[in-house]
Amino acid sequence: ETIFDEPSLRDSASNGAVESVVRWWQQRVRTHRYAVEINYQVQLTADHVLWPWLLSYAAFITNAHRVRADGRTAHEAAFGCGYRGEVLPFAETALFKVPTSHAREVADGIIIPKGDTSMVHGIWVGKHAESDDHIYLTSAGWHRARTVRRMEPTRQHNRELLLSAKGVPWDTRAS
């Protein structure tokens, strides 16, 4: 049985544990926001395409890596083990493998010739909650990929690609 308890109004001390998590999450948002602004020389505001992805990423990092008072992370408490998936720095430019059929078909009637690569450039924005796929943005929207390859350090922050990126987490047509 769940028992709901109403905290005292304007009494942050009674919400200590929750306030602590909120502060930790806000610190992650600020840290990654400033890193994006420095690396891409852009202003990251609430109306920027990356903003909803940044908030989601900060929540993911909180669940996967913040150690609670009981000595475990939220992920560890839910699944019995720590998070072991591959994670890139937020908003890093990387190469993502486009899923293809055995006939190298990427969509109805669109076939990638054997000599062409099935990797595309994208902006890494997080992991998919159900499948643990990598999520990346392109000018066509957001996509999922199982395979990601990091680029050399001088090519990890493609400003033109970031400025052309589209897609919001709640638009499921783009996945």
mmCIF file of C-alpha atoms in Angstrom:
data_model
loop_
_atom_site.group_PDB
_atom_site.id
_atom_site.type_symbol
_atom_site.label_atom_id
_atom_site.label_comp_id
_atom_site.label_asym_id
_atom_site.label_seq_id
_atom_site.Cartn_x
_atom_site.Cartn_y
_atom_site.Cartn_z
ATOM 1 C CA GLU A 1 0.000 0.000 0.000
ATOM 2 C CA THR A 2 1.306 3.447 -0.919
ATOM 3 C CA ILE A 3 0.942 6.158 1.683
ATOM 4 C CA PHE A 4 1.167 9.717 0.429
ATOM 5 C CA ASP A 5 2.566 12.312 2.806
ATOM 6 C CA GLU A 6 2.147 16.025 2.165
ATOM 7 C CA PRO A 7 5.321 17.973 3.011
ATOM 8 C CA SER A 8 5.160 21.237 4.873
ATOM 9 C CA LEU A 9 4.748 24.259 2.665
ATOM 10 C CA ARG A 10 8.026 26.117 1.968
ATOM 11 C CA ASP A 11 9.993 23.739 4.190
ATOM 12 C CA SER A 12 12.866 22.402 2.126
ATOM 13 C CA ALA A 13 14.322 20.593 5.154
ATOM 14 C CA SER A 14 11.401 18.149 5.140
ATOM 15 C CA ASN A 15 12.169 17.419 1.465
ATOM 16 C CA GLY A 16 15.900 16.935 2.045
ATOM 17 C CA ALA A 17 16.417 13.768 0.028
ATOM 18 C CA VAL A 18 14.346 15.002 -2.916
ATOM 19 C CA GLU A 19 15.981 18.438 -2.866
ATOM 20 C CA SER A 20 19.393 16.762 -2.897
ATOM 21 C CA VAL A 21 18.556 14.807 -6.061
ATOM 22 C CA VAL A 22 17.108 17.902 -7.725
ATOM 23 C CA ARG A 23 20.297 19.888 -6.974
ATOM 24 C CA TRP A 24 22.467 17.048 -8.336
ATOM 25 C CA TRP A 25 20.347 16.886 -11.515
ATOM 26 C CA GLN A 26 20.483 20.691 -11.971
ATOM 27 C CA GLN A 27 24.276 20.574 -11.653
ATOM 28 C CA ARG A 28 24.438 17.996 -14.453
ATOM 29 C CA VAL A 29 22.208 20.138 -16.674
ATOM 30 C CA ARG A 30 24.404 23.208 -16.099
ATOM 31 C CA THR A 31 27.656 21.275 -16.609
ATOM 32 C CA HIS A 32 26.605 19.725 -19.917
ATOM 33 C CA ARG A 33 24.975 22.947 -21.094
ATOM 34 C CA TYR A 34 28.194 24.897 -20.594
ATOM 35 C CA ALA A 35 30.231 22.155 -22.283
ATOM 36 C CA VAL A 36 27.967 22.347 -25.370
ATOM 37 C CA GLU A 37 28.157 26.162 -25.408
ATOM 38 C CA ILE A 38 31.961 26.108 -25.238
ATOM 39 C CA ASN A 39 32.482 23.264 -27.735
ATOM 40 C CA TYR A 40 30.005 24.541 -30.337
ATOM 41 C CA GLN A 41 30.082 28.304 -29.667
ATOM 42 C CA VAL A 42 26.269 28.421 -29.451
ATOM 43 C CA GLN A 43 23.829 29.709 -26.859
ATOM 44 C CA LEU A 44 21.856 26.776 -25.439
ATOM 45 C CA THR A 45 18.472 28.103 -24.290
ATOM 46 C CA ALA A 46 15.142 26.439 -23.535
ATOM 47 C CA ASP A 47 13.978 26.887 -27.156
ATOM 48 C CA HIS A 48 17.062 25.150 -28.628
ATOM 49 C CA VAL A 49 16.604 21.693 -30.210
ATOM 50 C CA LEU A 50 19.039 20.182 -27.686
ATOM 51 C CA TRP A 51 17.254 21.471 -24.572
ATOM 52 C CA PRO A 52 14.698 18.640 -24.095
ATOM 53 C CA TRP A 53 17.397 16.088 -24.887
ATOM 54 C CA LEU A 54 19.716 17.680 -22.311
ATOM 55 C CA LEU A 55 17.071 17.398 -19.585
ATOM 56 C CA SER A 56 16.428 13.757 -20.497
ATOM 57 C CA TYR A 57 20.170 13.017 -20.570
ATOM 58 C CA ALA A 58 20.677 14.591 -17.128
ATOM 59 C CA ALA A 59 17.882 12.388 -15.746
ATOM 60 C CA PHE A 60 19.489 9.333 -17.351
ATOM 61 C CA ILE A 61 22.878 10.173 -15.821
ATOM 62 C CA THR A 62 21.212 10.725 -12.438
ATOM 63 C CA ASN A 63 19.526 7.315 -12.534
ATOM 64 C CA ALA A 64 22.531 5.467 -13.901
ATOM 65 C CA HIS A 65 25.365 7.012 -11.868
ATOM 66 C CA ARG A 66 24.212 8.943 -8.792
ATOM 67 C CA VAL A 67 24.860 6.827 -5.706
ATOM 68 C CA ARG A 68 22.013 7.013 -3.210
ATOM 69 C CA ALA A 69 22.175 6.841 0.594
ATOM 70 C CA ASP A 70 21.840 3.033 0.441
ATOM 71 C CA GLY A 71 25.063 2.832 -1.605
ATOM 72 C CA ARG A 72 23.368 1.881 -4.881
ATOM 73 C CA THR A 73 22.292 3.793 -7.968
ATOM 74 C CA ALA A 74 18.646 3.917 -9.048
ATOM 75 C CA HIS A 75 19.540 1.699 -12.020
ATOM 76 C CA GLU A 76 21.181 -0.824 -9.716
ATOM 77 C CA ALA A 77 18.157 -0.846 -7.400
ATOM 78 C CA ALA A 78 15.800 -1.416 -10.349
ATOM 79 C CA PHE A 79 17.813 -3.971 -12.344
ATOM 80 C CA GLY A 80 20.188 -5.549 -9.819
ATOM 81 C CA CYS A 81 23.372 -4.307 -11.471
ATOM 82 C CA GLY A 82 25.041 -1.018 -12.344
ATOM 83 C CA TYR A 83 24.618 0.518 -15.788
ATOM 84 C CA ARG A 84 27.235 -0.900 -18.178
ATOM 85 C CA GLY A 85 26.116 0.560 -21.504
ATOM 86 C CA GLU A 86 28.241 2.726 -23.763
ATOM 87 C CA VAL A 87 27.731 6.460 -23.201
ATOM 88 C CA LEU A 88 29.254 9.331 -25.173
ATOM 89 C CA PRO A 89 29.648 12.921 -24.003
ATOM 90 C CA PHE A 90 26.388 14.798 -24.533
ATOM 91 C CA ALA A 91 26.000 16.416 -27.997
ATOM 92 C CA GLU A 92 29.177 14.896 -29.405
ATOM 93 C CA THR A 93 29.323 14.495 -33.189
ATOM 94 C CA ALA A 94 29.777 10.813 -34.033
ATOM 95 C CA LEU A 95 29.149 8.206 -36.724
ATOM 96 C CA PHE A 96 26.057 6.025 -36.401
ATOM 97 C CA LYS A 97 25.323 2.818 -38.296
ATOM 98 C CA VAL A 98 22.003 2.951 -40.134
ATOM 99 C CA PRO A 99 20.123 -0.345 -39.724
ATOM 100 C CA THR A 100 19.857 -2.241 -43.021
ATOM 101 C CA SER A 101 18.260 -5.495 -44.169
ATOM 102 C CA HIS A 102 20.281 -8.406 -45.537
ATOM 103 C CA ALA A 103 19.771 -6.881 -48.986
ATOM 104 C CA ARG A 104 21.287 -3.588 -47.654
ATOM 105 C CA GLU A 105 17.876 -1.918 -47.876
ATOM 106 C CA VAL A 106 17.504 1.039 -45.455
ATOM 107 C CA ALA A 107 13.930 1.922 -46.407
ATOM 108 C CA ASP A 108 11.330 0.800 -48.931
ATOM 109 C CA GLY A 109 13.162 0.724 -52.245
ATOM 110 C CA ILE A 110 16.312 2.506 -50.973
ATOM 111 C CA ILE A 111 19.362 0.243 -51.166
ATOM 112 C CA ILE A 112 22.889 1.142 -50.077
ATOM 113 C CA PRO A 113 25.449 -0.126 -52.626
ATOM 114 C CA LYS A 114 28.057 -2.495 -51.175
ATOM 115 C CA GLY A 115 30.848 0.029 -51.664
ATOM 116 C CA ASP A 116 29.042 2.776 -49.740
ATOM 117 C CA THR A 117 29.105 3.184 -45.992
ATOM 118 C CA SER A 118 26.036 2.685 -43.854
ATOM 119 C CA MET A 119 27.380 5.154 -41.262
ATOM 120 C CA VAL A 120 25.968 8.687 -40.958
ATOM 121 C CA HIS A 121 27.074 11.738 -38.999
ATOM 122 C CA GLY A 122 24.847 12.754 -36.117
ATOM 123 C CA ILE A 123 24.735 14.543 -32.771
ATOM 124 C CA TRP A 124 24.617 12.039 -29.890
ATOM 125 C CA VAL A 125 21.903 13.017 -27.373
ATOM 126 C CA GLY A 126 21.388 9.952 -25.199
ATOM 127 C CA LYS A 127 20.174 6.387 -24.891
ATOM 128 C CA HIS A 128 16.726 4.959 -25.631
ATOM 129 C CA ALA A 129 14.977 3.954 -22.391
ATOM 130 C CA GLU A 130 13.580 0.610 -23.591
ATOM 131 C CA SER A 131 16.187 -0.675 -26.052
ATOM 132 C CA ASP A 132 19.375 1.087 -24.861
ATOM 133 C CA ASP A 133 19.992 2.171 -28.479
ATOM 134 C CA HIS A 134 21.982 5.333 -29.070
ATOM 135 C CA ILE A 135 19.834 8.355 -29.989
ATOM 136 C CA TYR A 136 21.233 10.871 -32.454
ATOM 137 C CA LEU A 137 19.998 13.968 -34.265
ATOM 138 C CA THR A 138 20.386 14.842 -37.936
ATOM 139 C CA SER A 139 18.760 17.408 -40.191
ATOM 140 C CA ALA A 140 16.018 14.813 -40.803
ATOM 141 C CA GLY A 141 15.128 14.365 -37.104
ATOM 142 C CA TRP A 142 16.085 11.921 -34.356
ATOM 143 C CA HIS A 143 17.085 8.331 -34.986
ATOM 144 C CA ARG A 144 18.234 5.231 -33.114
ATOM 145 C CA ALA A 145 21.337 3.141 -33.741
ATOM 146 C CA ARG A 146 22.908 0.104 -32.095
ATOM 147 C CA THR A 147 26.405 0.960 -33.291
ATOM 148 C CA VAL A 148 28.242 4.249 -32.800
ATOM 149 C CA ARG A 149 31.810 5.247 -33.636
ATOM 150 C CA ARG A 150 33.502 8.239 -32.066
ATOM 151 C CA MET A 151 35.365 10.643 -34.297
ATOM 152 C CA GLU A 152 38.856 12.017 -33.782
ATOM 153 C CA PRO A 153 38.902 14.921 -31.258
ATOM 154 C CA THR A 154 39.149 17.668 -33.897
ATOM 155 C CA ARG A 155 35.904 16.460 -35.544
ATOM 156 C CA GLN A 156 33.792 15.754 -32.428
ATOM 157 C CA HIS A 157 31.978 19.113 -32.495
ATOM 158 C CA ASN A 158 30.509 19.861 -35.932
ATOM 159 C CA ARG A 159 28.743 23.212 -35.481
ATOM 160 C CA GLU A 160 26.994 23.130 -38.886
ATOM 161 C CA LEU A 161 25.535 19.698 -38.121
ATOM 162 C CA LEU A 162 24.329 20.908 -34.718
ATOM 163 C CA LEU A 163 22.683 23.997 -36.213
ATOM 164 C CA SER A 164 20.848 21.858 -38.788
ATOM 165 C CA ALA A 165 19.776 19.184 -36.263
ATOM 166 C CA LYS A 166 16.069 18.602 -35.688
ATOM 167 C CA GLY A 167 13.890 16.380 -33.558
ATOM 168 C CA VAL A 168 12.249 16.347 -30.156
ATOM 169 C CA PRO A 169 11.840 13.307 -27.869
ATOM 170 C CA TRP A 170 8.046 13.318 -28.047
ATOM 171 C CA ASP A 171 7.978 13.117 -31.881
ATOM 172 C CA THR A 172 7.867 9.342 -32.313
ATOM 173 C CA ARG A 173 7.529 9.512 -36.107
ATOM 174 C CA ALA A 174 11.230 10.361 -36.419
ATOM 175 C CA SER A 175 12.532 7.291 -34.626
#
